[in-house]
mmCIF file of C-alpha atoms in Angstrom:
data_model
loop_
_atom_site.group_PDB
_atom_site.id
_atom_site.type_symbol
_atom_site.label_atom_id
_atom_site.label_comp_id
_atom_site.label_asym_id
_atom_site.label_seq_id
_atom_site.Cartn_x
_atom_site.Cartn_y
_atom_site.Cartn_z
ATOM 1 C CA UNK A 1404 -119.352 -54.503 60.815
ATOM 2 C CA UNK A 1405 -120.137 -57.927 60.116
ATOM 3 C CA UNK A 1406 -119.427 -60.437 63.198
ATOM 4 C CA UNK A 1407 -116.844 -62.249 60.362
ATOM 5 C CA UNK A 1408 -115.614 -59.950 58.615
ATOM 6 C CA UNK A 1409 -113.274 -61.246 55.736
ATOM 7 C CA UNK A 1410 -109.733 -61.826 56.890
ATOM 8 C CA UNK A 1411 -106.936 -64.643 55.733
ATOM 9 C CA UNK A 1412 -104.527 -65.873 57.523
ATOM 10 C CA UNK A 1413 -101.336 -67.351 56.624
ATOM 11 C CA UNK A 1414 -100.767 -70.459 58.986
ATOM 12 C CA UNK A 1415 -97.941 -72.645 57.407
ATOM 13 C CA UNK A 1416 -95.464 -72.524 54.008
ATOM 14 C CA UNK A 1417 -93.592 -75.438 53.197
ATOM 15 C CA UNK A 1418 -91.659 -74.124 50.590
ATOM 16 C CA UNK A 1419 -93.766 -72.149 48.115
ATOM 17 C CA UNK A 1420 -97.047 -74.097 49.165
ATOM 18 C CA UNK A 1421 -99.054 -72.281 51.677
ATOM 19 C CA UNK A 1422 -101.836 -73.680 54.445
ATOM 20 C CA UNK A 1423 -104.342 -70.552 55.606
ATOM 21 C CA UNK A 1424 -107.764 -70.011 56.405
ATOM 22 C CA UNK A 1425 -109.791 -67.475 55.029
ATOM 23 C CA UNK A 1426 -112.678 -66.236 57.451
ATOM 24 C CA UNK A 1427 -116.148 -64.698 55.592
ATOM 25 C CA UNK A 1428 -119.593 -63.998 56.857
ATOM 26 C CA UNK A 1429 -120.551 -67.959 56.356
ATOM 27 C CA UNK A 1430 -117.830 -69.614 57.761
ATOM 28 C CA UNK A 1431 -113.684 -70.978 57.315
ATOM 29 C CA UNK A 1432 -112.227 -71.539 54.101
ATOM 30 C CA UNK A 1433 -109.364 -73.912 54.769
ATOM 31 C CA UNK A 1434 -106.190 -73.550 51.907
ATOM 32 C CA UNK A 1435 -105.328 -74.770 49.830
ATOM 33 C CA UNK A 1436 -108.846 -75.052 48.613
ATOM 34 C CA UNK A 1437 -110.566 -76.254 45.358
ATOM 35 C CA UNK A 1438 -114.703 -74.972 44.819
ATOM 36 C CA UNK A 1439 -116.530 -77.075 43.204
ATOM 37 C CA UNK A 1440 -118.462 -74.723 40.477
ATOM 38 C CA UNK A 1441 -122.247 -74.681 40.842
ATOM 39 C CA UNK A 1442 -122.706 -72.355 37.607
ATOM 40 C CA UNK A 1443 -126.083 -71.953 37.938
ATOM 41 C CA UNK A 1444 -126.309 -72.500 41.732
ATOM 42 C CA UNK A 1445 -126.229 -75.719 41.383
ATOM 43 C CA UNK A 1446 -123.250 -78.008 41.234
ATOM 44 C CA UNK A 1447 -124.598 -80.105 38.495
ATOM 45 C CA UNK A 1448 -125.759 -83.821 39.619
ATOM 46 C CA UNK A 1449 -125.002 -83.187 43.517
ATOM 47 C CA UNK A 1450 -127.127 -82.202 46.685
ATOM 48 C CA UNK A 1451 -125.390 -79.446 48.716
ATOM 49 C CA UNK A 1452 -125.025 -81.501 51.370
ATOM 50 C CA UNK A 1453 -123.145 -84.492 49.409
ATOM 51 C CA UNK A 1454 -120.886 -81.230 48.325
ATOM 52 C CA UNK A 1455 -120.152 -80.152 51.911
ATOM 53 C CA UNK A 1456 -120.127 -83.607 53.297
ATOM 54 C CA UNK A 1457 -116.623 -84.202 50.438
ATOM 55 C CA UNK A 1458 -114.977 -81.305 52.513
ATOM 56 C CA UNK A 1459 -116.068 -78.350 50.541
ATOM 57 C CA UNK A 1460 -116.374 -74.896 52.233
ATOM 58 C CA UNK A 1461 -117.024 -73.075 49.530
ATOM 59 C CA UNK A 1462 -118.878 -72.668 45.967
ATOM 60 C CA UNK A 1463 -118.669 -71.334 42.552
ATOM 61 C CA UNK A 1464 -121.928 -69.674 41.433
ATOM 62 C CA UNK A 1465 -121.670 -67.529 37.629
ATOM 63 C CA UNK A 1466 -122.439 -63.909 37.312
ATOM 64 C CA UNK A 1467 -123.436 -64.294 33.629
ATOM 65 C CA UNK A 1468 -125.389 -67.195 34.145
ATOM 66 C CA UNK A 1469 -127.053 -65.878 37.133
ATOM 67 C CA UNK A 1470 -127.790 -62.480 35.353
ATOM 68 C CA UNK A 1471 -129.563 -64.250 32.576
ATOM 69 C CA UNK A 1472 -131.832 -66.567 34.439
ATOM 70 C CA UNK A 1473 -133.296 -66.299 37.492
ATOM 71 C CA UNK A 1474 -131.711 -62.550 37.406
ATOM 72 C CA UNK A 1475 -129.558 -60.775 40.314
ATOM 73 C CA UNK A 1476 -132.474 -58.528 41.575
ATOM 74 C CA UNK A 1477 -134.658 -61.449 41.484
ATOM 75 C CA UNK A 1478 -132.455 -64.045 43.595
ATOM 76 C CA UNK A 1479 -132.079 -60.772 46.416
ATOM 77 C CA UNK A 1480 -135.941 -60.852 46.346
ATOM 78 C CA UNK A 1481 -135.732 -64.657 47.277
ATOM 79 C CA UNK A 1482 -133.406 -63.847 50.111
ATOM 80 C CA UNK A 1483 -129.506 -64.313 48.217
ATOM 81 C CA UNK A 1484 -127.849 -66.663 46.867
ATOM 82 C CA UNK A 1485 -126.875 -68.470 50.131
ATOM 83 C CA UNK A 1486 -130.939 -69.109 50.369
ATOM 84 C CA UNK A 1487 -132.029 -69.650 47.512
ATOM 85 C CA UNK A 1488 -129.416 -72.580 46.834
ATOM 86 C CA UNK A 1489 -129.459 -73.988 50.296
ATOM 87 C CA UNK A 1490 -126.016 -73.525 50.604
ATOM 88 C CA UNK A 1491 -125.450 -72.007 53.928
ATOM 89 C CA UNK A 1492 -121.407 -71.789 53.680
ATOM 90 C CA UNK A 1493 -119.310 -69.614 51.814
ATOM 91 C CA UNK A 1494 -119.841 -68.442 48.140
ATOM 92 C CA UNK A 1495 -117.652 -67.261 45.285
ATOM 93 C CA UNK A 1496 -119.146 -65.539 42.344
ATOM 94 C CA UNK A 1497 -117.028 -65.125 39.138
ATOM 95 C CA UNK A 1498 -117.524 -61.451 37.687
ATOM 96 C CA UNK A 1499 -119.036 -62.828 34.337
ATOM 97 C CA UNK A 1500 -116.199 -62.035 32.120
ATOM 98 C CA UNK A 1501 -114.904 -65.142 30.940
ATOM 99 C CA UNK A 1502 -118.277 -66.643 29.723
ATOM 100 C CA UNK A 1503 -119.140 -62.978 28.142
ATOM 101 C CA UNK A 1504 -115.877 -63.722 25.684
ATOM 102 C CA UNK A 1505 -116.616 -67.567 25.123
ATOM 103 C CA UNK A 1506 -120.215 -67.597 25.383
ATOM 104 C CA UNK A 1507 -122.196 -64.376 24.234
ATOM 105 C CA UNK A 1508 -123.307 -63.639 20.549
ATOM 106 C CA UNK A 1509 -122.758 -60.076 18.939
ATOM 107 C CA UNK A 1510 -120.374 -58.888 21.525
ATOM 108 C CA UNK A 1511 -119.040 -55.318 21.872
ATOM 109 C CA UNK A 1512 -116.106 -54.101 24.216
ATOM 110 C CA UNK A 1513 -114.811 -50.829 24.572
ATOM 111 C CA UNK A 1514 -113.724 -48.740 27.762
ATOM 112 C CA UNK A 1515 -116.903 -48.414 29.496
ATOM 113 C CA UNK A 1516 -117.579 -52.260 29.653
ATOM 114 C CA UNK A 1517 -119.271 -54.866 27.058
ATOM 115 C CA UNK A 1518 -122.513 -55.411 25.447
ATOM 116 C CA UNK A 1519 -123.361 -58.290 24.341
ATOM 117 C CA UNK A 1520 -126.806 -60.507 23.255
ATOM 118 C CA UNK A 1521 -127.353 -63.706 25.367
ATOM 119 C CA UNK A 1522 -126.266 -67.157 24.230
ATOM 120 C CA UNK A 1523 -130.340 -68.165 25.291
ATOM 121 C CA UNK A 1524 -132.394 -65.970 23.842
ATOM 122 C CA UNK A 1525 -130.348 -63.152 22.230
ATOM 123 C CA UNK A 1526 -131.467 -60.474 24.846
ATOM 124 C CA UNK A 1527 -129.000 -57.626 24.424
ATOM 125 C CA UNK A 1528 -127.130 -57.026 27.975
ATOM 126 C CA UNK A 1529 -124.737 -54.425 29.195
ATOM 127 C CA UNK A 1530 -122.304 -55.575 31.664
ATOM 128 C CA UNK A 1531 -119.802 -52.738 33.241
ATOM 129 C CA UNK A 1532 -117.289 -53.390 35.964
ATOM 130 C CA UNK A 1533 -120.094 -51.669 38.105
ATOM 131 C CA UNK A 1534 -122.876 -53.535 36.930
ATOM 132 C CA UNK A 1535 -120.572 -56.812 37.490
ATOM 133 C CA UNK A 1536 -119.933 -56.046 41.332
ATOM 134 C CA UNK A 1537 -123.923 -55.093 41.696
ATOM 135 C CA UNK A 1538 -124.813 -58.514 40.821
ATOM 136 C CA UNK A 1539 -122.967 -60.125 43.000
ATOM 137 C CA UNK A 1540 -123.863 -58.000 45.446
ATOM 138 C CA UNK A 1541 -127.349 -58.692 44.724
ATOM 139 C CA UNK A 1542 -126.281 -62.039 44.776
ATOM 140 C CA UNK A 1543 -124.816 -61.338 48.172
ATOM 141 C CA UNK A 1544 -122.167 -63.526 47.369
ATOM 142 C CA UNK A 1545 -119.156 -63.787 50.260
ATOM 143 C CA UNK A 1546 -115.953 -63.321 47.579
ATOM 144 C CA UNK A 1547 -116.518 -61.090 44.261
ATOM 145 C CA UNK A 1548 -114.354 -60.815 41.595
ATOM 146 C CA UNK A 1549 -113.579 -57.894 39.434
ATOM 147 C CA UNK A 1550 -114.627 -57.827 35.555
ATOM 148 C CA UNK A 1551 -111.625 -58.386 33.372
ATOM 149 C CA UNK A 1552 -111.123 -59.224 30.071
ATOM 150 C CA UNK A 1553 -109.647 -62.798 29.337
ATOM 151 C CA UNK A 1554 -108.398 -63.196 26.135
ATOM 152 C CA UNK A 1555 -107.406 -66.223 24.266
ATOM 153 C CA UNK A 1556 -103.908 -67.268 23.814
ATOM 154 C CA UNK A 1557 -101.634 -67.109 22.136
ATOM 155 C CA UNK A 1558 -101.959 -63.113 21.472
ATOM 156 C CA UNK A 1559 -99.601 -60.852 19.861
ATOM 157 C CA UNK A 1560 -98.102 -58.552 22.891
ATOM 158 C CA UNK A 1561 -99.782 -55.192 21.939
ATOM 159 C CA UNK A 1562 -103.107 -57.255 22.307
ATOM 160 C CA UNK A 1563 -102.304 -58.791 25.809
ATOM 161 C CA UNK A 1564 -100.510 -55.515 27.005
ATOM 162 C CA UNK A 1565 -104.264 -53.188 26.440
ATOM 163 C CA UNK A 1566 -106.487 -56.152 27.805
ATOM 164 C CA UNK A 1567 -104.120 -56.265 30.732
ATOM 165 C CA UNK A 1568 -104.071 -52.170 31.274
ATOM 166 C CA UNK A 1569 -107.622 -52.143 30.406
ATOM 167 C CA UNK A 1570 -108.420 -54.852 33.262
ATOM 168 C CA UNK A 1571 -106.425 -52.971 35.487
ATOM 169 C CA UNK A 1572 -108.772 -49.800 34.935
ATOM 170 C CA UNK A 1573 -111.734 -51.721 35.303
ATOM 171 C CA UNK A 1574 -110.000 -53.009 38.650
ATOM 172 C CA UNK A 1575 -110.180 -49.544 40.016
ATOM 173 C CA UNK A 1576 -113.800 -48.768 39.258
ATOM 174 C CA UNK A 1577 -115.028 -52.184 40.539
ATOM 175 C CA UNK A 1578 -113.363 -51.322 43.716
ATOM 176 C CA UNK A 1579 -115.159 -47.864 44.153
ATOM 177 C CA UNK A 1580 -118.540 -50.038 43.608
ATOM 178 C CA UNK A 1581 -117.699 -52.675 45.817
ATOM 179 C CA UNK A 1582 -116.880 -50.031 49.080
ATOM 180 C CA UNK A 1583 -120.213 -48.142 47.273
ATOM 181 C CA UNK A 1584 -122.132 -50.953 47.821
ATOM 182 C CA UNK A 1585 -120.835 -51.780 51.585
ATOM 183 C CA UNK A 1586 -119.092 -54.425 50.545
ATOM 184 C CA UNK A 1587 -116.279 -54.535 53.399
ATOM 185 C CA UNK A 1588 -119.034 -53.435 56.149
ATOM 186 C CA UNK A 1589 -120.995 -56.650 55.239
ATOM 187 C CA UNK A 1590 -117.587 -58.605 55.584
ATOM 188 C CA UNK A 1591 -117.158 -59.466 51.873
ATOM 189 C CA UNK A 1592 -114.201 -59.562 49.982
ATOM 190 C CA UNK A 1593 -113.225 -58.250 46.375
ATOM 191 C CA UNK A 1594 -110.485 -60.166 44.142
ATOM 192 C CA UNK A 1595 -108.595 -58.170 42.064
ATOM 193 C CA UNK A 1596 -107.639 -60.198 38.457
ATOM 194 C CA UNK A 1597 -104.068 -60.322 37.052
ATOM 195 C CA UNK A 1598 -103.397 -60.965 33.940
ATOM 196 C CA UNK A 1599 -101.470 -60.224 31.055
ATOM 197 C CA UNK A 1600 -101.250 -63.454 28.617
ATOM 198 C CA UNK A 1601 -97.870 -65.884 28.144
ATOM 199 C CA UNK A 1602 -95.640 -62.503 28.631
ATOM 200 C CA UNK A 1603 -93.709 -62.260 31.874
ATOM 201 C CA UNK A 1604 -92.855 -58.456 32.352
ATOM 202 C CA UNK A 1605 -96.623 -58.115 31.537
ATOM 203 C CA UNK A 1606 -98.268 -60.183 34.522
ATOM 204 C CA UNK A 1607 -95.801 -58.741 36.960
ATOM 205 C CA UNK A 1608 -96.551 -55.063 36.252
ATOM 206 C CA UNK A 1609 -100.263 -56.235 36.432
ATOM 207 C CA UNK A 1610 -99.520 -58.400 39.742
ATOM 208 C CA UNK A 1611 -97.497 -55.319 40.883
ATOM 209 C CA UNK A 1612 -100.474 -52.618 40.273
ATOM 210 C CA UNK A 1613 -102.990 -54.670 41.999
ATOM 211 C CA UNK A 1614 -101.043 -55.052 45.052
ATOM 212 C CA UNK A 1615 -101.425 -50.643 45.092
ATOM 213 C CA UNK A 1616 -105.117 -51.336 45.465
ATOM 214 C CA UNK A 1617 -106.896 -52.527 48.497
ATOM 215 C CA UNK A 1618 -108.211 -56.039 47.085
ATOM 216 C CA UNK A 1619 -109.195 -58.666 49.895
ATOM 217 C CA UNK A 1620 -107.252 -61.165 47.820
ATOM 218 C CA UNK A 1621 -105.937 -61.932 44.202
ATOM 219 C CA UNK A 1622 -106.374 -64.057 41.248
ATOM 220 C CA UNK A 1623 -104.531 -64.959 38.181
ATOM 221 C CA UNK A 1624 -106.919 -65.070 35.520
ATOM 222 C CA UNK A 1625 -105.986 -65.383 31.696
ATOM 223 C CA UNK A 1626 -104.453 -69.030 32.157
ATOM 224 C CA UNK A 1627 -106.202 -72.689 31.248
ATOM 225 C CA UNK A 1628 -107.451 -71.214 28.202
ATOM 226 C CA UNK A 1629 -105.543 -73.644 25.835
ATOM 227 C CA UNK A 1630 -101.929 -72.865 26.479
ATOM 228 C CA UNK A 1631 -99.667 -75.981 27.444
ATOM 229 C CA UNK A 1632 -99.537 -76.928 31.787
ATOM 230 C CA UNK A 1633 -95.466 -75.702 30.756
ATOM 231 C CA UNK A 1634 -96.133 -72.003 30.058
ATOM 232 C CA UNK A 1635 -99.335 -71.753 33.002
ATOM 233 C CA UNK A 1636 -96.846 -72.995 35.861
ATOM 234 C CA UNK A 1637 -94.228 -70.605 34.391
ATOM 235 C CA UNK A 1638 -96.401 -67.504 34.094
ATOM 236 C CA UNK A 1639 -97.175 -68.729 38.084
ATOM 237 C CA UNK A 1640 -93.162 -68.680 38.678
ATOM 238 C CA UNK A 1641 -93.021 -65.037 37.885
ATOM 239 C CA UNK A 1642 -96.287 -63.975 39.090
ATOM 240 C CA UNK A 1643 -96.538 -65.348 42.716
ATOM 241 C CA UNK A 1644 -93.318 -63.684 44.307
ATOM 242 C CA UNK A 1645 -94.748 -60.318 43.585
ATOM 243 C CA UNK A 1646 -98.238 -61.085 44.918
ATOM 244 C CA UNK A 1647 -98.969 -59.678 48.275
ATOM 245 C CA UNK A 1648 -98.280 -62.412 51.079
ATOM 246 C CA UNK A 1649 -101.024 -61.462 53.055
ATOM 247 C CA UNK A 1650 -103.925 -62.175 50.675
ATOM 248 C CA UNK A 1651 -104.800 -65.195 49.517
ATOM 249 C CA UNK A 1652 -104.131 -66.176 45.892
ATOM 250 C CA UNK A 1653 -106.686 -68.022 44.003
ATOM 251 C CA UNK A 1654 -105.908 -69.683 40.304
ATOM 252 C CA UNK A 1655 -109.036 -69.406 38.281
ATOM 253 C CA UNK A 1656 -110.730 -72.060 36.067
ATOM 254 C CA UNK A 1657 -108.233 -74.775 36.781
ATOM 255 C CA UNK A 1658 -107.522 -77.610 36.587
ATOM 256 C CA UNK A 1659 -106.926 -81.280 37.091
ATOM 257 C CA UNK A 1660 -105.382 -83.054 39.598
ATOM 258 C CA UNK A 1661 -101.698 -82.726 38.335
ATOM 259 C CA UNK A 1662 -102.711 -78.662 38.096
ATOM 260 C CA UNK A 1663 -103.483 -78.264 41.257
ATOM 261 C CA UNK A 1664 -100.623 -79.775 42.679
ATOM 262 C CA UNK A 1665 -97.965 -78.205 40.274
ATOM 263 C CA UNK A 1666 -99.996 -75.253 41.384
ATOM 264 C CA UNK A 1667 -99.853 -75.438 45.147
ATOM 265 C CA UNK A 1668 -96.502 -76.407 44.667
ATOM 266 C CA UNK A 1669 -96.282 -72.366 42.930
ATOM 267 C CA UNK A 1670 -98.192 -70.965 46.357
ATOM 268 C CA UNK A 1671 -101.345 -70.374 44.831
ATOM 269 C CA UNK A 1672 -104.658 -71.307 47.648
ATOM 270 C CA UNK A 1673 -107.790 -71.564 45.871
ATOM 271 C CA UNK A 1674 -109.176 -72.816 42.871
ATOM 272 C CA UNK A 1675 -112.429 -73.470 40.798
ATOM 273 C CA UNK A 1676 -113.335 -75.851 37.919
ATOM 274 C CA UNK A 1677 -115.617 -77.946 35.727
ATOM 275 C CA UNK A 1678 -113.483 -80.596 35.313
ATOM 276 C CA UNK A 1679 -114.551 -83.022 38.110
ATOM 277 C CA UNK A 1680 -118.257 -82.616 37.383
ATOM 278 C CA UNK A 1681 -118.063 -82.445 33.840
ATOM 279 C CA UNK A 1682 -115.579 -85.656 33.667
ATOM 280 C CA UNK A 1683 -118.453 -87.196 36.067
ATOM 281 C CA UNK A 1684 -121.138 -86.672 33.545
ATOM 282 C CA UNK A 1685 -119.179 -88.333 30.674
ATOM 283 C CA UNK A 1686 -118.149 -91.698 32.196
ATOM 284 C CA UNK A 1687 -114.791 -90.510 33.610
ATOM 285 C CA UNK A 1688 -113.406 -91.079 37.514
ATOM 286 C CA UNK A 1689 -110.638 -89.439 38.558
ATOM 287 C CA UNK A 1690 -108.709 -91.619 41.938
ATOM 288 C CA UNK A 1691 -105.230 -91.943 43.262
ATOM 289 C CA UNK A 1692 -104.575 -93.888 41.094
ATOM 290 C CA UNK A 1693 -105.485 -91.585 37.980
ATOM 291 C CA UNK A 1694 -108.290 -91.287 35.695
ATOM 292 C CA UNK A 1695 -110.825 -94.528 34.823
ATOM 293 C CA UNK A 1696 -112.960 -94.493 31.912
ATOM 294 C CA UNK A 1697 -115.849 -96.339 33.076
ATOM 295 C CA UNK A 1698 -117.165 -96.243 29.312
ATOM 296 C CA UNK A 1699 -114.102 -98.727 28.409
ATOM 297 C CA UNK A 1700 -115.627 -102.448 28.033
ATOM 298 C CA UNK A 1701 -112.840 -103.671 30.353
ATOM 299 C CA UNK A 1702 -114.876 -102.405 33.415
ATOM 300 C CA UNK A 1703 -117.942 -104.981 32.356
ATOM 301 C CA UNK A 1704 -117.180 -107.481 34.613
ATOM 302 C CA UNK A 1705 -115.181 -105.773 37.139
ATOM 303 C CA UNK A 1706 -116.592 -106.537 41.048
ATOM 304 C CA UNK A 1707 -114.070 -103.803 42.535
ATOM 305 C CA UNK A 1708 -114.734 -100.010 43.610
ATOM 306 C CA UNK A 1709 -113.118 -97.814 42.074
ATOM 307 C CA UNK A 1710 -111.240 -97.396 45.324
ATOM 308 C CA UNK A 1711 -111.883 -99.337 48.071
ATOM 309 C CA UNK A 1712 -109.676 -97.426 50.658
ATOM 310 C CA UNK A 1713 -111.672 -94.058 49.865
ATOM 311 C CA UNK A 1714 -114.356 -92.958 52.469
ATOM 312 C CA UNK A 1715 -116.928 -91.552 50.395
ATOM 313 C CA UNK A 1716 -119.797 -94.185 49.137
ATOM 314 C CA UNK A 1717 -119.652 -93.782 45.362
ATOM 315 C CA UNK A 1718 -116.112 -95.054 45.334
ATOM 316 C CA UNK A 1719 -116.071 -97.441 47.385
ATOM 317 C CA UNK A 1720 -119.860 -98.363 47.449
ATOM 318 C CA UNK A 1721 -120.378 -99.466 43.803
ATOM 319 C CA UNK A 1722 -118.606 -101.939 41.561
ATOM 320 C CA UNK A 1723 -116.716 -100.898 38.286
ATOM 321 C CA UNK A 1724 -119.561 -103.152 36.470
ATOM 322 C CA UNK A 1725 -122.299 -101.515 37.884
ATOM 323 C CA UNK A 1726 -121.003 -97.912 37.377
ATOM 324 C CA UNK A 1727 -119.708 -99.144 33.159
ATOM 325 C CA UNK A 1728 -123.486 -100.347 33.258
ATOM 326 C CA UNK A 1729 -124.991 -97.240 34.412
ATOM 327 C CA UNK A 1730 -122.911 -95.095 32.069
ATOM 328 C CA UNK A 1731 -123.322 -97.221 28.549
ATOM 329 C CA UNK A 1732 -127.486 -97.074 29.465
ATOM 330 C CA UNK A 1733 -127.078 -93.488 30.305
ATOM 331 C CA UNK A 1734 -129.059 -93.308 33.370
ATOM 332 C CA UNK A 1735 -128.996 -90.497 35.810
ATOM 333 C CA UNK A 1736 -127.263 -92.351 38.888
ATOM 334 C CA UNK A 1737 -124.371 -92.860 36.526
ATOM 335 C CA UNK A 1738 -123.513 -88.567 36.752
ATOM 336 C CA UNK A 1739 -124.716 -88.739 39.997
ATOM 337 C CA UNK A 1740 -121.997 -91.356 41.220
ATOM 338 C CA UNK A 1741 -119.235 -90.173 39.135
ATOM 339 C CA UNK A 1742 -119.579 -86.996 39.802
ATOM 340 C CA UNK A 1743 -119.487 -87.622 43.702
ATOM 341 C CA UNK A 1744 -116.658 -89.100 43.239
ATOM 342 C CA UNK A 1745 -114.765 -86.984 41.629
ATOM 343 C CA UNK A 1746 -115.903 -83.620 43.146
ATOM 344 C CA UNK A 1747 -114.902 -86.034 46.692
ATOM 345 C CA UNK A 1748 -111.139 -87.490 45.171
ATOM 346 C CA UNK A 1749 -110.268 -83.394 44.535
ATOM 347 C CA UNK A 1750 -111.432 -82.477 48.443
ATOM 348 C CA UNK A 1751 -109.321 -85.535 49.285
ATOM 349 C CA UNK A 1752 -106.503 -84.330 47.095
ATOM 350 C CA UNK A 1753 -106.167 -80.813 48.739
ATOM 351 C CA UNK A 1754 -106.635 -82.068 52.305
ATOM 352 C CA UNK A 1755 -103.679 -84.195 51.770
ATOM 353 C CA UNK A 1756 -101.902 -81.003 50.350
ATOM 354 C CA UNK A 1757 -102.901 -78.900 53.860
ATOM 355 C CA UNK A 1758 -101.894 -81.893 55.941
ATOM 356 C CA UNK A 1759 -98.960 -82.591 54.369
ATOM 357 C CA UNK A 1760 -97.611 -78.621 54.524
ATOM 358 C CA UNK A 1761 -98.804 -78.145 58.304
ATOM 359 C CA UNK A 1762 -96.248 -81.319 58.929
ATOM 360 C CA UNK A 1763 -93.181 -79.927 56.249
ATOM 361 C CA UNK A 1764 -94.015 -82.711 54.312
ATOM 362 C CA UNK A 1765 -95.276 -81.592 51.106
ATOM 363 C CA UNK A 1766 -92.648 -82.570 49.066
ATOM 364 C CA UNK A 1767 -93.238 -86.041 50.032
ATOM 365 C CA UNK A 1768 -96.696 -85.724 49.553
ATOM 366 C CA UNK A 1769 -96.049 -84.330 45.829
ATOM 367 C CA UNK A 1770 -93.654 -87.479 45.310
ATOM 368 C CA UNK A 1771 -96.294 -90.148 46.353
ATOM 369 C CA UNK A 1772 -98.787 -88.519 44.996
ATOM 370 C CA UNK A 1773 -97.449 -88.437 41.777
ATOM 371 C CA UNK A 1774 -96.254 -91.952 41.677
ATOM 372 C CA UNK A 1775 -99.532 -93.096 42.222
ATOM 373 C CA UNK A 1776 -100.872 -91.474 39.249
ATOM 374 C CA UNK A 1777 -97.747 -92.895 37.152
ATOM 375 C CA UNK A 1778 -98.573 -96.207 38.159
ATOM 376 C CA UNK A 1779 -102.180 -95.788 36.870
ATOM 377 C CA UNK A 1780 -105.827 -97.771 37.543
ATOM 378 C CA UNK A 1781 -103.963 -100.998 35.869
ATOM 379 C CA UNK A 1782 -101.351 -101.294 38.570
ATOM 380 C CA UNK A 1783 -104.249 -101.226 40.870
ATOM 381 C CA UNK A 1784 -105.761 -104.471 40.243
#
């Protein structure tokens, strides 16, 4: 067995909100959590180190995208993910899925899995729920998700009910590859995926037949792909209470700031999106105090950080002026900065979440918090 073999345990609810740790083979993953995605091991326009030094434990890194270039059996060559990225703390690997719906040309499903051509060079690829969990074990990834199918909503029920039965099938076979593969021995952990659309009765038969198999944690997949924040947080009302207490629950592909809260606030622990680095690389800062455009000509002359009170050196290092500069001349820093800051205000934002939980307090945390976003950037000057 591995000497940290995957475990989570459940250290404080306040509420619905929940404070754990999950333990892998690279270290503590302290919950509620938010991983910064690094798609193609990278997390675009940061160093590891600036990502760990915000308060991350752990990364995103994309099956697809890591299938297609460098390749799975290539990056084991190189020693795994973990070395070949220089990220020496825990890892997350999506199961490909999502991006094989949204991204891939001339795609094909049926039982067995999906083949598809790739979006780069129109290489035909055929990606099974085996073939998903040997990739990431190539990738020797520390937390591997099942393949699923997303769809897009809204759906007409008979469409959501057979992706949702057909996930769960695929559920059981990437299981049977994962303990093939030694997956538990090397102290990994495999995420089974509910889903089942916008329909209620749907996600808690799939939340309900999950919990039958022996899944290190679980996710809720199928949500953040267009429907309004009102139906997400109520598809997380009915799904949560039938999720397994024990595991940890991770939310996947959202969100912003108000998301994760609302979230948290629903007892979900981990999450993963672009939003923070994406925002970063198109002029937008997301603070207490709620998003800043630094594209807006009112920043021109502005001396102030974005927040002076923060601890990390992008906000509080550089002036609004500099920072509208660097973004209307398009340089480099200006994704650089942003994108430090943002990726740094959502580790800030979920370690005030834990803290505020471990003291019974998260109520008053979701209260503040919140009124400092309705009182915007303006209020701040």
């Amino acid at each position: 067995m591995s000497a940290n073999p995957f475990s989570f345990k459940l250290l404080k609810t306040d509420g619905m909100a929940r404070r754990g740790e999950i333990t892998t083979p690279h270290g503590i993953v302290n919950t509620p959590a938010f991983m910064p995605v690094g798609t193609q091991a990278t997390v675009k326009a940061m160093y590891p180190e600036q990502v760990q030094a915000t308060g991350a434990d752990v990364v995103l890194g994309n099956t697809y995208h890591l299938m297609l270039r460098p390749g799975a059996e290539r990056v084991a060559r190189l020693g795994g993910l973990h070395t070949f990225m220089n990220w020496p703390h825990t890892i997350l690997t999506d199961s490909g899925g999502f991006q094989v719906m949204s991204l891939a040309q001339l795609r094909k499903l049926d039982e067995d899995g999906v083949r598809f051509q790739s979006h780069i060079d129109g290489q035909k690829y055929h990606l099974t729920p085996e073939r998903s969990v040997e990739i990431q074990g190539l990738l020797g990834s520390d937390i591997q998700m099942q393949l699923d199918e997303c769809i897009k909503l809204p759906s007409p029920r008979e469409e959501v009910q057979r992706a949702m039965e057909l996930s769960l099938r695929w559920a059981e076979r990437s299981r049977t590859q994962f303990e093939a593969m030694g997956g538990p021995g090397k102290g990994q952990g495999l995420y089974g995926i509910v889903q089942g659309g916008d329909v209620p009765d749907l996600r808690i038969r799939s939340a309900e037949e999950l919990a039958k198999m022996p899944f290190e944690g679980y996710s809720v997949g199928g949500l953040a792909v267009g429907e309004p924040q009102e139906v997400m947080l109520r598809m997380l009302e009915v799904t949560t209470p039938v999720m397994p207490v024990d595991k940890p629950r991770y939310l996947m592909g959202v969100g912003t700031p108000d998301d994760l809260l609302e979230s948290v606030k629903r007892g979900i622990d981990q999450f993963d999106c672009v939003m923070p680095t994406r925002a970063g690389r198109h002029g937008l800062a997301y603070t207490r105090y709620g998003k800043v455009n630094l594209k807006n000509a009112r920043h021109a002359e502005d001396p102030r950080p974005l927040d002076e009170a923060a601890e990390c050196q992008a906000t509080s290092g550089y002036s609004r002026a500099y920072l509208h500069h660097l973004v209307r001349c398009g340089e480099g820093l200006a994704a650089m900065l942003l994108t430090w800051n943002n990726i740094a205000y959502y580790q800030t934002l979920m370690k005030g979440m834990r803290d505020a939980i471990e003291a019974g307090a998260f109520e008053d945390f979701y209260a503040k918090t919140k009124e400092d976003w309705a009182r915007g950037d303006i209020a701040a000057l």
